[in-house]
Coordinates of N, CA and C and ligand atoms in Angstrom, one line a residue:
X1 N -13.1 -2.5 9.3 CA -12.9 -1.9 10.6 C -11.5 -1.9 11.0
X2 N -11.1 -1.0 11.2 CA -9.3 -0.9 11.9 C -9.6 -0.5 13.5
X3 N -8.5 -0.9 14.0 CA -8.4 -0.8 15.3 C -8.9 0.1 16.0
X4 N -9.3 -0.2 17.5 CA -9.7 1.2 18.3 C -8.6 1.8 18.4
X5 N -9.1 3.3 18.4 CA -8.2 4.1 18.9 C -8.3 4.6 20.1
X6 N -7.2 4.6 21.0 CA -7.2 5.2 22.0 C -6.2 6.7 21.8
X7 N -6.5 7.0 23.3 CA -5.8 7.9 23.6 C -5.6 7.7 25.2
X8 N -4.1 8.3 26.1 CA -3.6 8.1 26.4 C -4.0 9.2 27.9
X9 N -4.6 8.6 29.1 CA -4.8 9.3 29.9 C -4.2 8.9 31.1
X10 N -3.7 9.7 32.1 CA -2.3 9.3 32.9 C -2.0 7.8 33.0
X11 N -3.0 6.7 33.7 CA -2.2 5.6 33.9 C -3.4 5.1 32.9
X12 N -4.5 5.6 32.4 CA -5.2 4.8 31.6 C -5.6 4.5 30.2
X13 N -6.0 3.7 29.7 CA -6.4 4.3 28.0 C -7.8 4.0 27.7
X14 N -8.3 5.2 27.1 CA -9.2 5.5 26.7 C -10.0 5.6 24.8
X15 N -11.2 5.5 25.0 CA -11.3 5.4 23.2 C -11.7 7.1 23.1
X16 N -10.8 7.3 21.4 CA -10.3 8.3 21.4 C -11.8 9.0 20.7
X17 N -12.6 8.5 20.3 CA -13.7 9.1 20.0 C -15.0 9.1 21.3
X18 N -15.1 8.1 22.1 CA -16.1 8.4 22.9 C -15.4 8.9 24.4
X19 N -14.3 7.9 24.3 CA -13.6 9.0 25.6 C -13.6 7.8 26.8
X20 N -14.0 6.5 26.2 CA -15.2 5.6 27.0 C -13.6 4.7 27.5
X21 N -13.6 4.2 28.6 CA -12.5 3.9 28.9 C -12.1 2.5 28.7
X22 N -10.9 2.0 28.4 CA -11.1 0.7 27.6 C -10.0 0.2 28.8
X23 N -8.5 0.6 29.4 CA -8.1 -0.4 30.8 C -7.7 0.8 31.2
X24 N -7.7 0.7 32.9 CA -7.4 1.9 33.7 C -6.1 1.0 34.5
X25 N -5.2 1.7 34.9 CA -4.2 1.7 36.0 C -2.8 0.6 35.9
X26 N -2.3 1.1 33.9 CA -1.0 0.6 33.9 C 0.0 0.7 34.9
X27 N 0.7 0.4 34.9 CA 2.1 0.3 36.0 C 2.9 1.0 35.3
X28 N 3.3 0.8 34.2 CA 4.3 1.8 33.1 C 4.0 1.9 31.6
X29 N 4.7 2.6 31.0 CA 4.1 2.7 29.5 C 4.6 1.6 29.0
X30 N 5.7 1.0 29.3 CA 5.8 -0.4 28.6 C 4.3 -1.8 29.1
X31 N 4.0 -1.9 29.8 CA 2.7 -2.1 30.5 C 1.6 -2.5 29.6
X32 N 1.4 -0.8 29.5 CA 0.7 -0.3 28.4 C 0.8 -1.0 26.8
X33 N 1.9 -0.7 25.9 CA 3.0 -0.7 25.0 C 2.1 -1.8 24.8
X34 N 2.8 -3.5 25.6 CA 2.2 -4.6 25.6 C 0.8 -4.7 25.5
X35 N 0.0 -4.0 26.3 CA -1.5 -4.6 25.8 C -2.1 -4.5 24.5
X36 N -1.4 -3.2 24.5 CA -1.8 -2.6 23.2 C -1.8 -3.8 21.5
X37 N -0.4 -4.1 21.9 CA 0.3 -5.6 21.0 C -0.8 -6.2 21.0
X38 N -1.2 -6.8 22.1 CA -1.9 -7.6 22.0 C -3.2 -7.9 21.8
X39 N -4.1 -6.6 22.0 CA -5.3 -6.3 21.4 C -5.4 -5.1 20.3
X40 N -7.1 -5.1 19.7 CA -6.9 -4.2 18.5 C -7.2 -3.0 18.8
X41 N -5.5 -2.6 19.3 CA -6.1 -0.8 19.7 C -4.5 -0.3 18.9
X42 N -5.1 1.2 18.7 CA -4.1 1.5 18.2 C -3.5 2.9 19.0
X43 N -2.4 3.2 19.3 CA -1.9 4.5 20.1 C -1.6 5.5 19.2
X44 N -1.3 6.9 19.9 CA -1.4 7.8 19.0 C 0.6 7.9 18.5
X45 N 0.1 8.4 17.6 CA 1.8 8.6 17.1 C 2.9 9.4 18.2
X46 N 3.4 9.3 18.1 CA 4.6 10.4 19.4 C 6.2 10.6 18.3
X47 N 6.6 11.5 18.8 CA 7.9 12.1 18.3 C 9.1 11.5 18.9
X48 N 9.8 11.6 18.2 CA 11.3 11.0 19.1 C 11.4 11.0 21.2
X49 N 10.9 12.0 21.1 CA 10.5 13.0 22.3 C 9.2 12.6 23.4
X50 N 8.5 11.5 22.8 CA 7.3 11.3 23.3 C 6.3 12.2 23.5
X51 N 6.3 13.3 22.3 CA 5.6 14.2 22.2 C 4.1 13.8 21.0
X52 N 2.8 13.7 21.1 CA 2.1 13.2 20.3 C 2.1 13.9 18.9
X53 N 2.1 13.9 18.0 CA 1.8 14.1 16.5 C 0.1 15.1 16.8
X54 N 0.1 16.5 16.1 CA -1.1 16.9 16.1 C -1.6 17.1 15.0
X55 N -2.7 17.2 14.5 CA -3.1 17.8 13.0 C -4.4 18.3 13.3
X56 N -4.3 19.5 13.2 CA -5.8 20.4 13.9 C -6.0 20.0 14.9
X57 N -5.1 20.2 16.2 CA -5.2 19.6 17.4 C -5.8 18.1 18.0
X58 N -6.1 17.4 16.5 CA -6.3 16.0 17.0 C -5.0 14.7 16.9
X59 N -4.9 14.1 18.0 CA -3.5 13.1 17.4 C -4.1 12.3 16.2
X60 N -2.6 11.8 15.7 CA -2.8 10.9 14.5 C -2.4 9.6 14.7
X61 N -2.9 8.8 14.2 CA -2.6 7.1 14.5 C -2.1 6.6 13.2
X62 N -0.8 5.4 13.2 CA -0.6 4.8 12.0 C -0.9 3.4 12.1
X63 N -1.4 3.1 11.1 CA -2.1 1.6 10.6 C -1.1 0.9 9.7
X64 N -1.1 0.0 10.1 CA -0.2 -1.1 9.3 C 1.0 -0.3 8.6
X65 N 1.4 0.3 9.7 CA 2.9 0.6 9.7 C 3.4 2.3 9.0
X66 N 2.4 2.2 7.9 CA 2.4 3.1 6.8 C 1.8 4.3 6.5
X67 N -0.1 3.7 6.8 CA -1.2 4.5 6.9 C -1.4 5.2 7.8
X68 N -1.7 6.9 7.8 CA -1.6 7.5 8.7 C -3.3 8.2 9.0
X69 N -3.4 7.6 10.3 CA -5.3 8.2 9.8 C -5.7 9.4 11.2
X70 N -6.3 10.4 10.7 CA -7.3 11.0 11.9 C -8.2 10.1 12.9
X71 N -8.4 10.8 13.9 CA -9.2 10.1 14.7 C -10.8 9.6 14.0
X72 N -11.0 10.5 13.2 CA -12.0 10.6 12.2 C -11.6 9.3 11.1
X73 N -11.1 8.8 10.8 CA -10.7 7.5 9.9 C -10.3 8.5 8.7
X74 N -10.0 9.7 8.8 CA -9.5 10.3 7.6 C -7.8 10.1 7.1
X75 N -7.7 9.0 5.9 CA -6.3 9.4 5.9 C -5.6 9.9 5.3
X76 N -4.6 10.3 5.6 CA -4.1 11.8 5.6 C -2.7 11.5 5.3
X77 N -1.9 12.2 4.5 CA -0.7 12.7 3.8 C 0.6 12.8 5.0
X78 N 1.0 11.8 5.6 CA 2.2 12.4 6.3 C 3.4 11.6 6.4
X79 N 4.4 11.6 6.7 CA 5.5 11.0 7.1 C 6.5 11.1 8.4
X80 N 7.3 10.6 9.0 CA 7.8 10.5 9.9 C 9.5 11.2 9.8
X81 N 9.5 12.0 9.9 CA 10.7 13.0 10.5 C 12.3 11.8 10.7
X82 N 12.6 11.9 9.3 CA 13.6 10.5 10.0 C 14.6 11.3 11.2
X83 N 14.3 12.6 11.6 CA 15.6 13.9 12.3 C 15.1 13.6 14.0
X84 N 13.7 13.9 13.9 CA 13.0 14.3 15.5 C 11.9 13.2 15.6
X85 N 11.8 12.6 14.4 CA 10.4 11.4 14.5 C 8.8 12.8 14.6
X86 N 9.1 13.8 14.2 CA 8.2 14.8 14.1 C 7.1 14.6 12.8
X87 N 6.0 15.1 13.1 CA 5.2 15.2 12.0 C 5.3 15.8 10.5
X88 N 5.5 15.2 9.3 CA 6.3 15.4 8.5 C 4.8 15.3 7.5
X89 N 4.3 16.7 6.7 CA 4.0 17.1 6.1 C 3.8 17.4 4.4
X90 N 2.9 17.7 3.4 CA 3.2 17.8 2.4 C 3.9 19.0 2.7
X91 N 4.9 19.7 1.4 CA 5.6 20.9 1.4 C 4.4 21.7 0.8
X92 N 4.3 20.9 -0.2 CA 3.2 21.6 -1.3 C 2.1 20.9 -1.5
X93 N 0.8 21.0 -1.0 CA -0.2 20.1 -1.1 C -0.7 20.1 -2.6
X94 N -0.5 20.7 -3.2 CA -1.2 21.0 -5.0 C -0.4 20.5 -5.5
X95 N 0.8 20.0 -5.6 CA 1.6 19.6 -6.4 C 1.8 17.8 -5.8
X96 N 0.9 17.2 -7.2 CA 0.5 15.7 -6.5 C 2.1 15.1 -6.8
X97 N 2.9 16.0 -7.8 CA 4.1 14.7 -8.3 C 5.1 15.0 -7.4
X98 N 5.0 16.2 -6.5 CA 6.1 16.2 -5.5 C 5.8 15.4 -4.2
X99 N 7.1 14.7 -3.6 CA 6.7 14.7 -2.4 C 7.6 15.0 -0.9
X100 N 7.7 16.2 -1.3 CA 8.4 16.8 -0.3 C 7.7 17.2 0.9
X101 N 8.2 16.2 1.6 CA 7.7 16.4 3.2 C 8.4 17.5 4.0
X102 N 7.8 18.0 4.8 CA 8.5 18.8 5.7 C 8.4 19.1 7.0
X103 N 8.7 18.7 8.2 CA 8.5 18.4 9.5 C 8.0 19.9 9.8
X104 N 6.8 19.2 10.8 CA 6.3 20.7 11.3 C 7.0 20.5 13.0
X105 N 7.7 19.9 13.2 CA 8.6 20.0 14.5 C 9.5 20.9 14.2
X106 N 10.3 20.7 13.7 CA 11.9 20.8 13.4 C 12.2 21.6 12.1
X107 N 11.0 21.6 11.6 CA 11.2 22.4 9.9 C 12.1 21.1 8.8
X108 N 12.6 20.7 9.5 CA 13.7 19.3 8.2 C 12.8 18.9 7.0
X109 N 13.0 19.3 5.7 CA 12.5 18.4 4.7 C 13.3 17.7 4.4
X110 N 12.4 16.5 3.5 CA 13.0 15.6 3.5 C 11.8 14.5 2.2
X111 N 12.3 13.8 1.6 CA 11.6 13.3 0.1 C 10.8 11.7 0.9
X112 N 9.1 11.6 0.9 CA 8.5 11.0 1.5 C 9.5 9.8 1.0
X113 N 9.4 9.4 -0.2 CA 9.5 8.2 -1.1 C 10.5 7.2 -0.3
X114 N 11.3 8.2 0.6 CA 12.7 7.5 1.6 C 11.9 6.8 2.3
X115 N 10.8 7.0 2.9 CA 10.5 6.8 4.4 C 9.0 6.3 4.1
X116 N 8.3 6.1 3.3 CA 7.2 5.4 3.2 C 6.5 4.7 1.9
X117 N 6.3 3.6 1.8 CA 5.9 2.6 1.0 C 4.5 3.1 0.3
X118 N 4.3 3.4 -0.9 CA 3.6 3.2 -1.6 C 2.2 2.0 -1.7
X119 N 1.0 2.1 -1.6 CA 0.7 1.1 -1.8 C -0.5 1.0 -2.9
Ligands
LIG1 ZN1 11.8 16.8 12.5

């Protein structure tokens, strides 16, 4: 089991599959930030910009630093925009030996292998 996920509703956070609300009425997102540390939830990814990461209009969460999963526990191929912190994509999804990522913010490609650990 990996962390709940939430998602992020004005002062409160909520689980991102039932919707069911887990604490209501931060003071600020650092507030937030902290609880989060501290229990097993996990927030959705955001861009340099504090803009959330989308993939088929669902956000994405990263696990243990690396792993990048759907809300669905699907994980999924991406990397982090070392430019905008933007959602960074396969270039070529058929081509297993490349790994040219490519920000769907900003357009910047960029070679995963820089930016994310193998495991
Ligand atoms: Zn970018």
């Amino acid at each position: 089991m990996g962390p709940t996920k939430a998602i992020v509703k004005g002062q409160a956070l909520c689980e991102a599959v039932s919707g069911k609300l887990i604490r209501d009425g931060f003071a600020s997102r650092q507030a937030m930030e902290d609880y989060v540390r501290q229990h097993y939830v996990a927030m959705p990814v955001l861009d340099n910009a504090g803009k959330p990461w989308q993939l088929d209009g669902k956000p994405i969460y990263c696990l243990h630093g690396v792993q990048y999963e759907t809300v669905d526990d699907q994980k999924v191929h991406l990397a982090r925009c070392p430019d905008c912190g933007g959602m960074g994509i396969r270039a070529d999804e058929l081509t297993v030996d490349s790994d040219c990522i490519r920000c769907t913010a900003c357009g910047h490609e960029f070679d995963a292998r820089l930016e994310m650990m193998e495991t």
